[in-house]
Short mmCIF file of C-alpha atoms and ligand atoms in Angstrom, two decimals:
data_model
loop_
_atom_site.label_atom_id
_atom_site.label_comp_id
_atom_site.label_asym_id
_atom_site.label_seq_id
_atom_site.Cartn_x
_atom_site.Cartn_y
_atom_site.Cartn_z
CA UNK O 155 -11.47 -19.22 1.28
CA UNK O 156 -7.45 -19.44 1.13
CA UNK O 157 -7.08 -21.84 4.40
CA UNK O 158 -3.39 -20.62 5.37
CA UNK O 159 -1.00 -17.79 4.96
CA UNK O 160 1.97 -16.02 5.03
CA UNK O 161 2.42 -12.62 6.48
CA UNK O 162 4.87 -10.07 5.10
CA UNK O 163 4.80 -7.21 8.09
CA UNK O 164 3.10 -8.98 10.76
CA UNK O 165 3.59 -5.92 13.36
CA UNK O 166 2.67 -2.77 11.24
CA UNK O 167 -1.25 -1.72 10.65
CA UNK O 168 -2.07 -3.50 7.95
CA UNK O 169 -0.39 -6.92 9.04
CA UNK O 170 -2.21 -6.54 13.16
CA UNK O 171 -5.57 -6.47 11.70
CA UNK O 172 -4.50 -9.50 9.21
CA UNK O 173 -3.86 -11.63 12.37
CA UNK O 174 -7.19 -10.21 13.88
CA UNK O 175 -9.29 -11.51 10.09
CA UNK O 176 -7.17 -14.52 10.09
CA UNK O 177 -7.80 -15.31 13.75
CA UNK O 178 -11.92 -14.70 12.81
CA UNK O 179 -11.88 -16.98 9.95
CA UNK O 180 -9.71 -19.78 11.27
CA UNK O 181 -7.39 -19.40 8.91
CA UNK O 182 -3.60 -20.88 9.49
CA UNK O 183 -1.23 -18.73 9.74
CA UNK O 184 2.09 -20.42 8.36
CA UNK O 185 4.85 -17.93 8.56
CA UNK O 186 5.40 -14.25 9.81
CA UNK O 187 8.14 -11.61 8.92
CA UNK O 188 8.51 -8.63 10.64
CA UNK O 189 11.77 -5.89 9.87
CA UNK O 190 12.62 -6.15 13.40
CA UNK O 191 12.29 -7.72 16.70
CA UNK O 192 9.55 -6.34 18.92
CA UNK O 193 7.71 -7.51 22.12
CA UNK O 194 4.81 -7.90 19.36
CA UNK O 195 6.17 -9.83 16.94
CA UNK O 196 7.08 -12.53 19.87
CA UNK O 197 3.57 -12.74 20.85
CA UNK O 198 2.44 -12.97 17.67
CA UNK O 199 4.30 -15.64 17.30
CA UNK O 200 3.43 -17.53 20.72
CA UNK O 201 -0.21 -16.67 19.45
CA UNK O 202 0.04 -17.80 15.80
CA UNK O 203 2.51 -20.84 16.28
CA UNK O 204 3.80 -19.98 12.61
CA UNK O 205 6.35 -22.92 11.45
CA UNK O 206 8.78 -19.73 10.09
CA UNK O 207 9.23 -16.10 11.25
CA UNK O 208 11.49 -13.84 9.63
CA UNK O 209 12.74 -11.20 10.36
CA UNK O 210 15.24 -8.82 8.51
CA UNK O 211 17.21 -7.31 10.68
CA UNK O 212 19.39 -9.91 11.65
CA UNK O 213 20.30 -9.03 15.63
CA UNK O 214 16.16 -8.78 15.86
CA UNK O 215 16.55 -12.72 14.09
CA UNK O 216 19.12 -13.66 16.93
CA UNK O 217 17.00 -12.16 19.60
CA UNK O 218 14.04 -14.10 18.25
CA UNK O 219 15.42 -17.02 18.11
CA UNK O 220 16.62 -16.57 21.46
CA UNK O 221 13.34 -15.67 23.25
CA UNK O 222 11.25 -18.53 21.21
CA UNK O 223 13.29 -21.35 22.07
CA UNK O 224 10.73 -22.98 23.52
CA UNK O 225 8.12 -22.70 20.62
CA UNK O 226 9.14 -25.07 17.19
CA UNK O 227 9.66 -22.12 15.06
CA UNK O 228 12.20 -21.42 12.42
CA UNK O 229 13.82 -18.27 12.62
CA UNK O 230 15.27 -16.94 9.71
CA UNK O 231 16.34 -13.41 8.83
CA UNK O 232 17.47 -10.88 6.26
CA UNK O 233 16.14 -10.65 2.69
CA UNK O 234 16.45 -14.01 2.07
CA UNK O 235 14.55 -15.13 4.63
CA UNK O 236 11.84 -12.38 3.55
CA UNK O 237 11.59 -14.31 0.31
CA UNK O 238 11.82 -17.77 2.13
CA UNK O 239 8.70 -16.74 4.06
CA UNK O 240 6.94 -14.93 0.92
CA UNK O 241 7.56 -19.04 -0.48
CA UNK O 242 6.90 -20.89 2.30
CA UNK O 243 5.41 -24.15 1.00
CA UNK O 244 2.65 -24.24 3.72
CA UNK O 245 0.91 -21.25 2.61
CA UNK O 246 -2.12 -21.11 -0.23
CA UNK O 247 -1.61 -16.94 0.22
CA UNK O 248 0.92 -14.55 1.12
CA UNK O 249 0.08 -11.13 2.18
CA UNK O 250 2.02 -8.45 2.13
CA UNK O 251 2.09 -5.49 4.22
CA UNK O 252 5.49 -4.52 4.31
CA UNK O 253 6.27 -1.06 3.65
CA UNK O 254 8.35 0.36 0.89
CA UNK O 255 10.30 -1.59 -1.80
CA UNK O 256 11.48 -4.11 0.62
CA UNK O 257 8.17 -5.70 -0.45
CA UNK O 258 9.33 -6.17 -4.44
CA UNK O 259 11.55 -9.12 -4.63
CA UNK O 260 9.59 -11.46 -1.65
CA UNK O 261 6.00 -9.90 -3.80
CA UNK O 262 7.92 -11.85 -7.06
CA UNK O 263 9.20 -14.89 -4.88
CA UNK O 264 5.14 -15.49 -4.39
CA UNK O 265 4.38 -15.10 -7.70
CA UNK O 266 7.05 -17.36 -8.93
CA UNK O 267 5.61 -19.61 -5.87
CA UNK O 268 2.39 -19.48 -8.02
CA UNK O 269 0.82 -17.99 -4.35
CA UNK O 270 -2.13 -16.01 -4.08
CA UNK O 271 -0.87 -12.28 -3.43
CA UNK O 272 -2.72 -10.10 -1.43
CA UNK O 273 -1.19 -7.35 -2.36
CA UNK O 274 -1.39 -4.57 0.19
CA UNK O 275 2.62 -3.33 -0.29
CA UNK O 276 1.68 -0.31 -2.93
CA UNK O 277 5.49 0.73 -3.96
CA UNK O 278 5.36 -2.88 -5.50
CA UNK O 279 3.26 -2.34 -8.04
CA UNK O 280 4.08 1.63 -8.41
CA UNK O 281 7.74 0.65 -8.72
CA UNK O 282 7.55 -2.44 -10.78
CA UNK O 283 4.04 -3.01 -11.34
CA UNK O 284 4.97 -4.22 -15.14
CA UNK O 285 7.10 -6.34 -14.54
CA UNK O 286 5.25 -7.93 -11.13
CA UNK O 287 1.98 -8.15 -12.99
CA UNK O 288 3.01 -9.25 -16.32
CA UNK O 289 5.12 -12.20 -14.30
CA UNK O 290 1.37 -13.00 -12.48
CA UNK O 291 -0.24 -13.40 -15.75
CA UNK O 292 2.69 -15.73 -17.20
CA UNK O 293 2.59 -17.74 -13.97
CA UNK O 294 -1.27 -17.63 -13.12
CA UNK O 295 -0.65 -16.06 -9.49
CA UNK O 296 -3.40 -14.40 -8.26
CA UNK O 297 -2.99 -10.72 -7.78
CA UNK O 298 -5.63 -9.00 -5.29
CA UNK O 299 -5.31 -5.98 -4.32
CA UNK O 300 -6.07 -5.24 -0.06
CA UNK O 301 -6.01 -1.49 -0.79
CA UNK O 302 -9.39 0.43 0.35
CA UNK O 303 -9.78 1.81 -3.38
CA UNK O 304 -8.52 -1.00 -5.14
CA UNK O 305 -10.62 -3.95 -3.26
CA UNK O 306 -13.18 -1.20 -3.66
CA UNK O 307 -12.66 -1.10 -7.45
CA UNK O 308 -11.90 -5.17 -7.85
CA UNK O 309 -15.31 -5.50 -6.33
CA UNK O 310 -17.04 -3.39 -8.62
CA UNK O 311 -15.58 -4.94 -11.80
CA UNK O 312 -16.07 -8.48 -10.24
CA UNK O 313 -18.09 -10.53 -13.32
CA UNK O 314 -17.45 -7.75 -15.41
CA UNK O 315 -16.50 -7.27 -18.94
CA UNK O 316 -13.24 -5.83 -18.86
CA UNK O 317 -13.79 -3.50 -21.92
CA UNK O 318 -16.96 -2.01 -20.73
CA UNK O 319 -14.86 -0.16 -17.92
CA UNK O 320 -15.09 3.66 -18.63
CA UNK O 321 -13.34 5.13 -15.62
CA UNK O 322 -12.02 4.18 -12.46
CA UNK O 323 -12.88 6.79 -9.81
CA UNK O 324 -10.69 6.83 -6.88
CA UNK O 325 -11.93 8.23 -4.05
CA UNK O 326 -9.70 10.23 -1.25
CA UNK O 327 -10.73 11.32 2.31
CA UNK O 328 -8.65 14.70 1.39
CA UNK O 329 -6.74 14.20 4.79
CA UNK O 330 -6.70 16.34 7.74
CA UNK O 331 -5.68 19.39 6.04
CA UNK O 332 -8.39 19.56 3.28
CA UNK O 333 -9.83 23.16 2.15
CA UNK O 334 -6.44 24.36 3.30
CA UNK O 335 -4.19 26.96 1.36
CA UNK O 336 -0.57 26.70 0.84
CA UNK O 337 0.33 29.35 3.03
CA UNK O 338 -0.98 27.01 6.11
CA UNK O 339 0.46 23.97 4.89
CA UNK O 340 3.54 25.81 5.05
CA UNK O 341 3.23 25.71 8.71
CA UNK O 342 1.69 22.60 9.20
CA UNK O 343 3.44 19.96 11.75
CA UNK O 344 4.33 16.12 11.73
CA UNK O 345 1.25 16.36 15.09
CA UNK O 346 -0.88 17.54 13.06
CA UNK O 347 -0.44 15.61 9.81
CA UNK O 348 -0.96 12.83 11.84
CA UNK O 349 -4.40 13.59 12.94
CA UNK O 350 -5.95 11.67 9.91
CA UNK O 351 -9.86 12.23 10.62
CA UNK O 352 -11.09 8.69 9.30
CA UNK O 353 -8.66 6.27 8.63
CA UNK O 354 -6.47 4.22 11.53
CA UNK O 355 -2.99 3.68 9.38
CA UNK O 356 0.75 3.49 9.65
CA UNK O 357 2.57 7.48 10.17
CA UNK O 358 4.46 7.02 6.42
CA UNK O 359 0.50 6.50 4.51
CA UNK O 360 -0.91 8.64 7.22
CA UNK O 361 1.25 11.53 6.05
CA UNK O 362 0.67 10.48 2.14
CA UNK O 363 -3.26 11.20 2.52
CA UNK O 364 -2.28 14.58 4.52
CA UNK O 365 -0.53 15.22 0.85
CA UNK O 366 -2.25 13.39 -1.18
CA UNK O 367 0.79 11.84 -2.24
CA UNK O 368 -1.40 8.10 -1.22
CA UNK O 369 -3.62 8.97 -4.06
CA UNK O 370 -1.16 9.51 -6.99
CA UNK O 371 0.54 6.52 -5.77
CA UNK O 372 -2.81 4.92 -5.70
CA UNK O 373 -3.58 6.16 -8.96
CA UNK O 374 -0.44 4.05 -10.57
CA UNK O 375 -1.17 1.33 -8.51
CA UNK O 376 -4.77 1.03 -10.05
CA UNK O 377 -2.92 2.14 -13.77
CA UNK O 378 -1.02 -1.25 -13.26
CA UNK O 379 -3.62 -3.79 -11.73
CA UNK O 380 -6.53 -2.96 -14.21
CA UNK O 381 -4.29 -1.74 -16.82
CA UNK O 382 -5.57 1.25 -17.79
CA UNK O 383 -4.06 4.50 -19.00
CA UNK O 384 -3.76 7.27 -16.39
CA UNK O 385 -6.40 9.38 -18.30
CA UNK O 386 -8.56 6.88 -17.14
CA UNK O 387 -8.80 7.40 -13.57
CA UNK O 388 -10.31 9.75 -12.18
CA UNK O 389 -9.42 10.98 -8.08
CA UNK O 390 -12.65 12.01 -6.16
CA UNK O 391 -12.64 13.76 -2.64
CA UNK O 392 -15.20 11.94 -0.33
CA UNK O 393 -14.37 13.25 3.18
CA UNK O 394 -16.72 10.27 5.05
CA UNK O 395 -14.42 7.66 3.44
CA UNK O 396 -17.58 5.23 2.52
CA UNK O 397 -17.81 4.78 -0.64
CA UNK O 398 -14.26 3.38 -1.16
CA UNK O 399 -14.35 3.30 -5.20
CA UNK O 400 -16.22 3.64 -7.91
CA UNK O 401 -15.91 2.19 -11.58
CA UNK O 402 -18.09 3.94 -14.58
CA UNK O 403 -18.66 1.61 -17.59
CA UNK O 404 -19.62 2.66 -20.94
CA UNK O 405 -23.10 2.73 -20.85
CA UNK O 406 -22.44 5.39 -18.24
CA UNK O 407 -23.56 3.25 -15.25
CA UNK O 408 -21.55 3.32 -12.24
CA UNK O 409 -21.15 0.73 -9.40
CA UNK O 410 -19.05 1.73 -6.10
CA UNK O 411 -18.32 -0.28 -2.95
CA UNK O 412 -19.47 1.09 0.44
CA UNK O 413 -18.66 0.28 4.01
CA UNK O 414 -17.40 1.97 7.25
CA UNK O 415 -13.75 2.54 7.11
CA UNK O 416 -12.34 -0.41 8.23
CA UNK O 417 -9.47 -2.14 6.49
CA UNK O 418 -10.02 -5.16 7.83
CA UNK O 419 -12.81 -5.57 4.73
CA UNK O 420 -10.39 -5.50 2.44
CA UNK O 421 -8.28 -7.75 3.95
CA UNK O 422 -10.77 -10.37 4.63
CA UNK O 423 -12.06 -9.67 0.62
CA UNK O 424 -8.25 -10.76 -0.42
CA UNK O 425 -8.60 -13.97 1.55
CA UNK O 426 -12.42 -15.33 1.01
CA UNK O 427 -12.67 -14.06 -2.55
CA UNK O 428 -14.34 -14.74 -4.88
CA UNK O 429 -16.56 -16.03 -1.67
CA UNK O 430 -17.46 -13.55 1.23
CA UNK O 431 -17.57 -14.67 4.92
CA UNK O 432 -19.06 -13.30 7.96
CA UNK O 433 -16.55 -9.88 9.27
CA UNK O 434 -15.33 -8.06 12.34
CA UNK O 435 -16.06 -4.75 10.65
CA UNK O 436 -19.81 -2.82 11.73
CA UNK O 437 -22.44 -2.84 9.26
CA UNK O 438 -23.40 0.44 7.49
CA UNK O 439 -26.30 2.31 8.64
CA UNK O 440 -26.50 5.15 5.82
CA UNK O 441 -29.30 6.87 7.54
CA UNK O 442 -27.02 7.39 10.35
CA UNK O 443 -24.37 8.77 8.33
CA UNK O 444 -27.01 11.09 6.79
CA UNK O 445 -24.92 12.29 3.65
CA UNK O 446 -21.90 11.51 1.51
CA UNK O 447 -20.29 14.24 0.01
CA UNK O 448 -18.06 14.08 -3.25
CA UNK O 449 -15.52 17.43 -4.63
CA UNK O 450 -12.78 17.81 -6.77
CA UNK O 451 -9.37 17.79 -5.13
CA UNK O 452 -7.26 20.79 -5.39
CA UNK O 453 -4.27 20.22 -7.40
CA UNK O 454 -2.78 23.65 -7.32
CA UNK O 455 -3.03 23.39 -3.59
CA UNK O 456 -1.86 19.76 -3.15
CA UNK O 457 1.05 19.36 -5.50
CA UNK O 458 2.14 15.72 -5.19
CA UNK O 459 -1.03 14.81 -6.78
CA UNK O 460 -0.06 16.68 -10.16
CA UNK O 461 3.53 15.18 -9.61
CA UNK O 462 2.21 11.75 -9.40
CA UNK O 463 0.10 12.08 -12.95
CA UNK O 464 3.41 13.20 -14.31
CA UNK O 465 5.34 10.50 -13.12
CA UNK O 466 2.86 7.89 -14.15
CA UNK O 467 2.27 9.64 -17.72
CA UNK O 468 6.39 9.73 -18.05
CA UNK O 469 6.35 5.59 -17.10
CA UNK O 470 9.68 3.80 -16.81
CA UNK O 471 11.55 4.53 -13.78
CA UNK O 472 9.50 7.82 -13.05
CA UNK O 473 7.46 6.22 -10.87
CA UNK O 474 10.06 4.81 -9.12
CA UNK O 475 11.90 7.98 -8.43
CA UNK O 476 8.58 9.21 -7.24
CA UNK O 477 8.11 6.66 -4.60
CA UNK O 478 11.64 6.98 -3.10
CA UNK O 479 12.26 10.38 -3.67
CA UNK O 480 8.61 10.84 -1.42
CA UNK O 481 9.60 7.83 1.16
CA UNK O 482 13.08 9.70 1.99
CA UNK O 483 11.38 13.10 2.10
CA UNK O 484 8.13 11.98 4.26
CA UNK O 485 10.78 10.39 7.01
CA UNK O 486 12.58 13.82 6.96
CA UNK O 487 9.44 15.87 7.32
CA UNK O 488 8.55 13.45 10.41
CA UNK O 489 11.80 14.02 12.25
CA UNK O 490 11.04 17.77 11.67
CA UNK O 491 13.79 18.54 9.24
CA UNK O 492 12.16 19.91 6.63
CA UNK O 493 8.28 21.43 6.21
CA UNK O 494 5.54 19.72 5.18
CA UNK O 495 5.28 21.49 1.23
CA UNK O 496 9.73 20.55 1.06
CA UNK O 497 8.08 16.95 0.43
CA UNK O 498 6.77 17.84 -3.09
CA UNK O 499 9.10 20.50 -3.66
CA UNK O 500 12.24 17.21 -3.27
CA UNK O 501 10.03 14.79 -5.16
CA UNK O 502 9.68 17.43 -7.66
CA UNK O 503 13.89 17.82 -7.76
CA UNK O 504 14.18 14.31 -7.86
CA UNK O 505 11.52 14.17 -11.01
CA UNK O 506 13.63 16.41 -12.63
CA UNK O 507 17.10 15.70 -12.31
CA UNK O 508 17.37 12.04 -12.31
CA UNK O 509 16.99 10.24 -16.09
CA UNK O 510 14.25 8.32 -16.88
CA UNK O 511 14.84 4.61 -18.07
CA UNK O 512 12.03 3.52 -20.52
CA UNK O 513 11.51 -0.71 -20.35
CA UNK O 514 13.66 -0.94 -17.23
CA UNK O 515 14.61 -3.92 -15.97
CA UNK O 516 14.31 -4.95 -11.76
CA UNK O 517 17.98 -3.70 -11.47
CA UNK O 518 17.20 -0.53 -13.30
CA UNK O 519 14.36 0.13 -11.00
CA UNK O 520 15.86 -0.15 -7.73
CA UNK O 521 19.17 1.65 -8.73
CA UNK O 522 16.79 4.46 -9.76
CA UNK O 523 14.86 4.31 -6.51
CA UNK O 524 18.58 4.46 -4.37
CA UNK O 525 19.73 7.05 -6.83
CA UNK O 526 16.37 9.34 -5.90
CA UNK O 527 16.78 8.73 -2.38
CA UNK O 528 20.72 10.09 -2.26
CA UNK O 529 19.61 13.06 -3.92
CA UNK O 530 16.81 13.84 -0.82
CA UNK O 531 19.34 13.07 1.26
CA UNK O 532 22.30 14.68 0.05
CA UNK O 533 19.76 17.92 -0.76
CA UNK O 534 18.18 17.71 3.18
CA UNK O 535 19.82 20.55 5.73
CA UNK O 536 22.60 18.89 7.27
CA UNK O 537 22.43 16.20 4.24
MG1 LIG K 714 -5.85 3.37 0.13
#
């Protein structure tokens, strides 16, 4: 069990329940960052008596600093202080739950750290997950993935030959609007996109599962930590959200993971593995639940799936463009300035227009990710 860590997004949903497995297993928590100040953040702080906190917006630093005078706590702020915390000598394990690809340079800071990641920041390893993981295998950082599917899928190949993997089969809730045509996702609102019937998340990841955007991204995510070929993974609608992943080997066998939805088993996974340790999360009663259903996701109704596979199947900076080109469209669609199917149709545009780099380097990849988000932008009504 990793016996302290450090906390990239200590105030979103991923990094609350963190605190909540950390504070179960009585495990230190050494620094927290945050993007801004919040009531939160200072009582997470008063709670967690970390020896750092950063946060990146520096006024939210200031204020911070200001508030937790009393408390021996270094304050430090912007990106550096992002990767100062993702390095922070104190901690065995850095998680990180930041969103978007503020997450890739303090995600490489660990690594270099030689940290265990537990890796719960997705555009990281859709944007640069060459480049992140091959730097992990040069400098024997851990890598383990906190998302559902991914834990779900680390589990099943845990004391596995790695050649005897088949398939990956990722499985998707479908989000509120599955069985839906494209005429009423048209209409459909930021309200109701919300309304995710089995998952407690963040609004940008809530909206990805209402488009099934989360599972392409998933899909390159799981293309880059088990490093297999898109062909090889295979997306599965399971609207009861237990089984969380499946892997088939070659011998046609196949082993999934199963709990109730609860993300703080994943979590918890990242941090005791390979061990396991008593959790907050309920046990499963599968007679209760009755049945688990499994159907193919529609594709021609849910585009950003399709876009996804192309994006991953194009490699270089595709994936990239993807991400950004969805991130900048997804914030539009929640402040109601363009309708729910605009977000595939600009990711599409974006896909299109800008050139792919093959090989590209960190630089490459995040001018390619700015370059995709101008284009939403500048395309957006009153862009
Ligand atoms: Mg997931």
């Amino acid at each position: 069990m990793q016996k302290s860590i450090s906390l990239l997004g200590s105030t979103g949903s991923i990094g609350r329940q963190t605190l909540d497995v950390a504070e179960n297993l009585n495990i230190r928590v050494a620094a927290l960052a945050a993007g801004r100040y919040s009531p939160l953040l200072e009582q997470q702080v008063r709670a967690f008596r970390p020896a750092l906190a950063a946060v990146y917006d520096e006024n939210g630093a200031r204020e911070l600093k200001a508030r937790a005078r009393d408390l021996p706590v270094r304050v430090v702020s912007g990106e550096e202080g992002l990767i100062e915390a993702a390095a922070v000598q104190e901690a065995e394990c850095v998680v990180t739950a930041v969103v978007g690809t503020v997450g890739l340079k303090p995600t490489l800071a660990a690594i270099e750290a030689k940290k265990r990641v537990a890796l719960a920041n997705k555009e990281t390893l859709v944007c640069a997950g060459e480049i992140v993981m091959n730097r992990a295998r040069e400098t024997g950082a851990e890598i383990i993935p906190v998302d559902s599917e991914h834990s779900a899928t680390f589990q099943c190949l845990a004391g596995q030959a790695g050649r005897a993997l088949r398939k990956i089969i990722l499985t998707a809730s479908g989000g509120p609007f599955r069985g839906k045509s494209r005429e009423e996702l048209g209409r459909m609102t930021p309200e109701q996109a919300l309304r995710h019937p089995s998952w407690k998340m963040g609004p940008k990841v809530t909206i990805d599962s209402a488009t099934l955007m989360n599972k392409g991204l998933e899909l390159i995510e799981a293309m880059r930590l088990f490093s297999q070929p898109e062909e090889n993974i295979d997306v599965l609608v399971h609207p009861q959200s237990i089984v969380h992943s499946m892997v088939a080997f070659e011998d046609n066998s196949v082993l999934a993971q199963l709990s109730v939805p609860d993300m703080r088993l994943p979590i918890q996974y990242a941090l005791t593995y390979p061990g396991r340790a008593p959790s907050l999360t309920a046990p499963l009663d599968l007679a209760d639940i009755g049945s688990l259903t499994f159907e193919k996701p529609d594709e021609a109704v849910f585009g950003c799936l399709k876009l996804a596979r192309r994006a991953a199947s194009m490699g270089g900076t595709a994936p990239a463009v993807l991400n950004a080109a969805n991130e900048e469209a997804v914030g539009l669609f929640l402040q109601g300035k363009i309708s729910f199917l605009d977000i595939e149709a600009y990711v599409g545009l974006a896909l299109e227009t800008i050139r792919n780099i093959s090989r590209p380097s960190l630089v490459e990849i995040l001018m390619a990710d700015e370059e995709a988000r101008r284009l939403v932008r500048a395309r957006a009504p009153g862009g």
